[in-house]
CSV table of C-alpha atoms and ligand atoms in Angstrom, one decimal:
chain,number,residue,atom,x,y,z
A,1,MET,CA,9.6,-4.4,-7.2
A,2,ASN,CA,7.9,-4.6,-4.3
A,3,SER,CA,7.6,-0.9,-3.0
A,4,ALA,CA,6.1,1.7,-5.8
A,5,SER,CA,6.7,5.7,-5.5
A,6,LEU,CA,2.8,6.4,-5.2
A,7,VAL,CA,0.5,10.0,-5.6
A,8,GLU,CA,-2.3,8.7,-4.0
A,9,LEU,CA,-5.0,6.0,-3.6
A,10,PHE,CA,-8.5,7.3,-2.8
A,11,SER,CA,-11.9,5.8,-3.6
A,12,SER,CA,-14.3,8.0,-5.8
A,13,ILE,CA,-16.0,8.1,-8.8
A,14,GLN,CA,-15.2,6.6,-11.9
A,15,GLY,CA,-15.8,10.7,-13.9
A,16,GLU,CA,-15.0,9.7,-17.6
A,17,GLY,CA,-16.0,7.1,-20.4
A,18,PRO,CA,-18.8,4.5,-20.9
A,19,HIS,CA,-18.0,3.2,-16.8
A,20,VAL,CA,-19.0,6.7,-15.7
A,21,GLY,CA,-20.4,6.9,-12.3
A,22,ARG,CA,-18.9,3.2,-10.8
A,23,ARG,CA,-17.3,3.6,-7.3
A,24,GLN,CA,-13.8,2.3,-8.1
A,25,ALA,CA,-10.6,2.4,-6.1
A,26,PHE,CA,-8.3,4.6,-7.6
A,27,LEU,CA,-4.3,4.1,-7.2
A,28,ARG,CA,-2.3,7.1,-9.1
A,29,PHE,CA,1.3,5.8,-10.1
A,30,HIS,CA,3.9,8.4,-10.4
A,31,GLY,CA,5.0,10.3,-13.8
A,32,CYS,CA,4.0,10.5,-16.9
A,33,ASN,CA,5.8,10.3,-20.5
A,34,LEU,CA,4.2,13.0,-22.5
A,35,GLN,CA,3.3,16.7,-21.5
A,36,CYS,CA,-0.1,16.8,-22.3
A,37,ALA,CA,-1.0,20.8,-22.9
A,38,TYR,CA,-4.1,20.0,-21.2
A,39,CYS,CA,-2.7,17.9,-18.2
A,40,ASP,CA,-4.6,18.4,-14.8
A,41,THR,CA,-2.3,15.9,-12.9
A,42,VAL,CA,0.0,18.4,-11.2
A,43,GLU,CA,2.7,16.8,-9.3
A,44,PRO,CA,6.2,16.9,-7.8
A,45,ALA,CA,9.5,14.9,-9.8
A,46,SER,CA,9.2,12.6,-6.8
A,47,PRO,CA,7.1,12.6,-4.5
A,48,PRO,CA,8.7,11.9,-0.6
A,49,HIS,CA,4.6,10.7,0.1
A,50,CYS,CA,1.8,8.8,-1.0
A,51,ARG,CA,-1.4,10.1,0.5
A,52,VAL,CA,-4.1,7.2,1.6
A,53,GLU,CA,-7.9,8.0,2.1
A,54,GLU,CA,-8.9,7.1,5.7
A,55,GLU,CA,-12.1,5.7,4.9
A,56,PRO,CA,-13.5,5.3,1.2
A,57,GLY,CA,-14.9,8.9,0.2
A,58,SER,CA,-14.3,10.3,3.2
A,59,GLY,CA,-11.9,13.1,2.1
A,60,ILE,CA,-9.4,12.8,4.8
A,61,PHE,CA,-6.0,11.8,4.0
A,62,ARG,CA,-3.0,10.5,6.0
A,63,GLU,CA,0.3,10.5,4.0
A,64,LEU,CA,2.5,7.0,4.6
A,65,PRO,CA,6.3,7.5,2.6
A,66,ASN,CA,7.4,6.6,-0.8
A,67,PRO,CA,8.1,3.9,-1.7
A,68,LEU,CA,5.4,2.1,-0.2
A,69,PRO,CA,5.2,-1.9,-0.1
A,70,LEU,CA,2.5,-3.9,-2.1
A,71,GLY,CA,2.0,-4.7,1.1
A,72,ALA,CA,0.7,-1.9,2.8
A,73,VAL,CA,-1.8,-0.9,-0.6
A,74,MET,CA,-2.7,-4.7,-0.5
A,75,GLU,CA,-3.7,-4.6,3.6
A,76,ILE,CA,-5.9,-0.6,2.7
A,77,LEU,CA,-7.9,-2.4,-0.3
A,78,ARG,CA,-8.7,-5.6,1.6
A,79,ARG,CA,-10.2,-3.8,4.3
A,80,TRP,CA,-12.0,-1.7,1.7
A,81,ARG,CA,-13.1,-4.9,0.6
A,82,ASP,CA,-14.3,-6.1,3.7
A,83,SER,CA,-15.5,-3.3,5.3
A,84,TYR,CA,-18.3,-2.4,1.7
A,85,PRO,CA,-18.6,-4.9,0.4
A,86,GLY,CA,-20.0,-4.2,-2.9
A,87,LEU,CA,-19.0,-1.0,-3.0
A,88,HIS,CA,-16.2,-1.0,-5.6
A,89,HIS,CA,-16.5,-2.1,-8.8
A,90,SER,CA,-12.6,-2.1,-9.7
A,91,LEU,CA,-9.5,-0.5,-8.8
A,92,SER,CA,-8.0,1.8,-11.5
A,93,LEU,CA,-4.7,2.1,-12.3
A,94,THR,CA,-4.1,5.8,-12.8
A,95,GLY,CA,-1.9,8.3,-13.6
A,96,GLY,CA,0.6,9.4,-14.9
A,97,GLU,CA,1.4,6.6,-17.1
A,98,PRO,CA,1.3,3.8,-14.9
A,99,LEU,CA,2.9,1.7,-17.5
A,100,LEU,CA,6.2,3.5,-16.7
A,101,HIS,CA,5.9,1.3,-13.8
A,102,GLY,CA,6.0,-2.0,-15.6
A,103,ASP,CA,8.6,-4.3,-13.2
A,104,THR,CA,5.8,-3.0,-10.6
A,105,LEU,CA,3.2,-4.0,-12.4
A,106,ILE,CA,3.6,-7.1,-13.1
A,107,ARG,CA,5.1,-8.1,-9.2
A,108,TRP,CA,1.8,-6.1,-8.2
A,109,LEU,CA,-0.7,-7.0,-10.6
A,110,PRO,CA,-1.7,-10.4,-9.7
A,111,GLU,CA,-2.3,-9.6,-6.1
A,112,LEU,CA,-4.2,-7.0,-6.5
A,113,ARG,CA,-6.5,-8.6,-8.7
A,114,THR,CA,-7.3,-11.6,-6.2
A,115,ILE,CA,-9.2,-8.1,-4.5
A,116,PHE,CA,-10.5,-5.8,-7.0
A,117,PRO,CA,-11.1,-6.3,-10.8
A,118,LEU,CA,-8.5,-4.0,-12.6
A,119,TYR,CA,-9.3,-0.9,-14.7
A,120,LEU,CA,-6.1,0.9,-16.6
A,121,GLU,CA,-6.2,4.5,-17.0
A,122,THR,CA,-3.3,4.8,-20.1
A,123,ASN,CA,-2.2,7.3,-22.5
A,124,GLY,CA,-2.1,4.1,-24.9
A,125,THR,CA,2.0,4.6,-26.2
A,126,LEU,CA,3.5,2.1,-24.2
A,127,PRO,CA,2.4,-1.1,-26.3
A,128,GLU,CA,5.7,-3.5,-25.4
A,129,THR,CA,4.9,-2.5,-21.5
A,130,LEU,CA,0.9,-3.3,-22.0
A,131,ALA,CA,1.6,-6.6,-23.7
A,132,GLU,CA,3.8,-7.7,-20.6
A,133,VAL,CA,0.7,-6.9,-18.1
A,134,VAL,CA,-2.6,-7.3,-20.5
A,135,ASP,CA,-2.9,-10.9,-19.3
A,136,HIS,CA,-3.9,-9.7,-15.5
A,137,LEU,CA,-5.9,-6.4,-16.8
A,138,ASP,CA,-9.7,-6.5,-17.1
A,139,PHE,CA,-10.3,-2.7,-18.5
A,140,ILE,CA,-8.5,-0.6,-20.9
A,141,SER,CA,-9.2,2.9,-20.6
A,142,MET,CA,-6.7,3.9,-23.5
A,143,ASP,CA,-6.6,7.4,-24.8
A,144,ILE,CA,-5.4,8.4,-28.2
A,145,LYS,CA,-3.9,11.5,-27.9
A,146,LEU,CA,-4.5,14.0,-30.9
A,147,PRO,CA,-1.2,16.0,-31.8
A,148,SER,CA,-3.4,19.4,-31.8
A,149,ALA,CA,-4.8,18.5,-28.2
A,150,SER,CA,-1.6,17.1,-26.8
A,151,GLY,CA,1.2,19.5,-27.8
A,152,SER,CA,2.8,16.0,-28.8
A,153,PRO,CA,4.4,14.9,-32.4
A,154,PRO,CA,2.0,12.4,-33.9
A,155,LEU,CA,2.0,9.0,-32.3
A,156,TRP,CA,-0.4,7.1,-34.3
A,157,ASP,CA,1.7,4.0,-34.6
A,158,ARG,CA,2.3,3.8,-30.8
A,159,HIS,CA,-1.3,4.4,-31.0
A,160,ARG,CA,-2.1,1.7,-33.3
A,161,ARG,CA,-0.1,-1.3,-31.7
A,162,PHE,CA,-1.3,-1.0,-28.3
A,163,LEU,CA,-4.6,-1.6,-29.8
A,164,GLU,CA,-3.7,-5.0,-31.3
A,165,VAL,CA,-2.8,-5.3,-27.7
A,166,ALA,CA,-5.3,-4.4,-26.0
A,167,LEU,CA,-7.9,-5.7,-28.2
A,168,GLN,CA,-8.1,-9.2,-26.4
A,169,ARG,CA,-9.7,-7.0,-23.3
A,170,ASN,CA,-12.5,-4.7,-22.0
A,171,LEU,CA,-11.3,-1.8,-24.3
A,172,PHE,CA,-12.8,1.8,-24.9
A,173,VAL,CA,-10.4,4.6,-26.4
A,174,LYS,CA,-10.9,8.0,-25.6
A,175,LEU,CA,-10.4,11.3,-27.6
A,176,ILE,CA,-10.0,14.6,-25.9
A,177,VAL,CA,-11.3,17.4,-28.2
A,178,ALA,CA,-10.8,20.8,-27.8
A,179,PRO,CA,-12.2,23.9,-29.8
A,180,ASP,CA,-9.4,23.9,-32.0
A,181,THR,CA,-9.3,20.3,-32.9
A,182,PRO,CA,-9.0,20.0,-36.6
A,183,SER,CA,-11.4,17.2,-37.7
A,184,GLU,CA,-9.0,15.5,-39.8
A,185,GLU,CA,-7.3,14.5,-37.2
A,186,ILE,CA,-10.2,13.1,-35.5
A,187,THR,CA,-10.9,11.2,-39.2
A,188,VAL,CA,-7.3,9.9,-38.8
A,189,ALA,CA,-7.8,8.3,-35.2
A,190,CYS,CA,-11.2,7.2,-36.0
A,191,LEU,CA,-9.5,5.3,-39.2
A,192,LEU,CA,-6.9,3.8,-36.8
A,193,VAL,CA,-9.3,2.1,-34.7
A,194,SER,CA,-11.5,1.3,-36.8
A,195,GLY,CA,-8.7,-0.5,-38.9
A,196,VAL,CA,-8.0,-3.1,-35.5
A,197,GLU,CA,-11.8,-3.4,-34.8
A,198,PRO,CA,-14.5,-1.2,-35.9
A,199,SER,CA,-16.3,-1.9,-32.8
A,200,ILE,CA,-14.1,-0.6,-29.7
A,201,PRO,CA,-15.9,2.2,-28.6
A,202,LEU,CA,-14.6,5.6,-28.8
A,203,ILE,CA,-16.0,8.4,-26.2
A,204,LEU,CA,-15.3,12.0,-27.4
A,205,GLN,CA,-14.1,13.5,-24.0
A,206,PRO,CA,-14.3,17.8,-24.1
A,207,VAL,CA,-11.2,19.1,-22.3
A,208,THR,CA,-12.9,20.7,-19.4
A,209,ARG,CA,-12.4,24.5,-19.0
A,210,ASN,CA,-13.4,26.4,-15.3
A,211,GLY,CA,-15.4,23.5,-14.2
A,212,ARG,CA,-17.1,22.9,-17.7
A,213,SER,CA,-16.4,21.4,-21.2
A,214,ALA,CA,-14.5,24.5,-23.3
A,215,VAL,CA,-15.7,22.5,-27.1
A,216,PRO,CA,-19.6,24.4,-27.6
A,217,GLY,CA,-22.2,21.7,-28.5
A,218,GLU,CA,-22.9,21.9,-31.8
A,219,LEU,CA,-19.3,21.2,-32.5
A,220,LEU,CA,-19.0,17.9,-30.0
A,221,LEU,CA,-22.4,16.9,-32.3
A,222,ARG,CA,-20.5,16.9,-35.5
A,223,PHE,CA,-17.6,15.5,-34.3
A,224,GLN,CA,-19.5,12.6,-33.2
A,225,GLU,CA,-21.0,12.4,-36.5
A,226,GLN,CA,-17.9,12.3,-38.4
A,227,ALA,CA,-16.5,9.7,-35.9
A,228,ALA,CA,-19.6,7.6,-36.7
A,229,ARG,CA,-18.7,7.5,-40.0
A,230,PHE,CA,-15.8,5.3,-39.2
A,231,LEU,CA,-17.0,3.4,-35.8
A,232,ALA,CA,-20.1,1.9,-34.5
A,233,ASP,CA,-20.1,2.8,-31.0
A,234,VAL,CA,-19.1,7.0,-30.4
A,235,ARG,CA,-20.8,8.0,-27.5
A,236,VAL,CA,-20.0,12.2,-26.0
A,237,ILE,CA,-19.1,11.8,-22.1
A,238,PRO,CA,-17.7,14.8,-20.2
A,239,GLN,CA,-14.8,14.8,-17.4
A,240,THR,CA,-18.2,14.3,-14.8
A,241,HIS,CA,-16.3,14.2,-11.4
A,242,VAL,CA,-15.5,17.7,-12.3
A,243,PHE,CA,-19.0,19.0,-11.6
A,244,LEU,CA,-20.2,16.8,-8.6
A,245,ASN,CA,-16.4,18.5,-7.3
A,246,LEU,CA,-15.4,14.8,-6.5
A,247,LEU,CA,-11.4,13.5,-6.9
I,301,SF4,S1,-0.9,11.4,-20.5
I,301,SF4,FE1,-2.3,12.3,-18.7
I,301,SF4,S2,-1.4,12.6,-17.3
I,301,SF4,FE2,0.4,12.3,-18.7
I,301,SF4,S3,0.7,14.3,-19.5
I,301,SF4,FE3,-1.0,13.6,-21.3
I,301,SF4,S4,-2.5,14.5,-19.7
I,301,SF4,FE4,-1.1,14.1,-18.6
């Protein structure tokens, strides 16, 4: 798989989780296996073009026809690394769900990792594919999808198996919480994570609506108190790139 259907390649700050504020290159893959109610990723069924930022952070894009060959992606990333030394902390593999592109990742990740450390953003539901590529990853940002917020049926078993594989890398877990998130679901998710490893950092990320957190601050504090009964490192971090009007 030397070519892949991609949505975009750009440079911005990481707006979520414990690496918030770090500059990253973002490679967005097409498609997802879930349909979360709060999803902010809108894309055509099969994007005819991949938009690529001309210079990191310029906001000026050109369109390249899909599927895009690995060589073209490598050339752009090499230029960014060499022309902007030290700027990018890592390359974020994002989506959609990047692990849907398992065959491509197996081929691409060893090459991409020669340029930047690799940071996977995933919905944490494809443990078999993760097992095939995990050796090439440096950071894993794993979502646990609460049934009430995602609109999906419970995915607990998939998440547990995913955690067991992801544990061997630099891993943290994100829970997207909404004003109506049942506290029982937070307990189930925390027991799941602590059953694998209680030191895994857990990020409570409130749903964003109209550019701000949709969850009252007092409720977030209560959710944090509840999660801290099970896990050693529980943080509340909203989507900061939204506040900064960044991608
Ligand atoms: S897993 Fe992520 S990309 Fe997929 S539907 Fe849910 S929020 Fe959207």
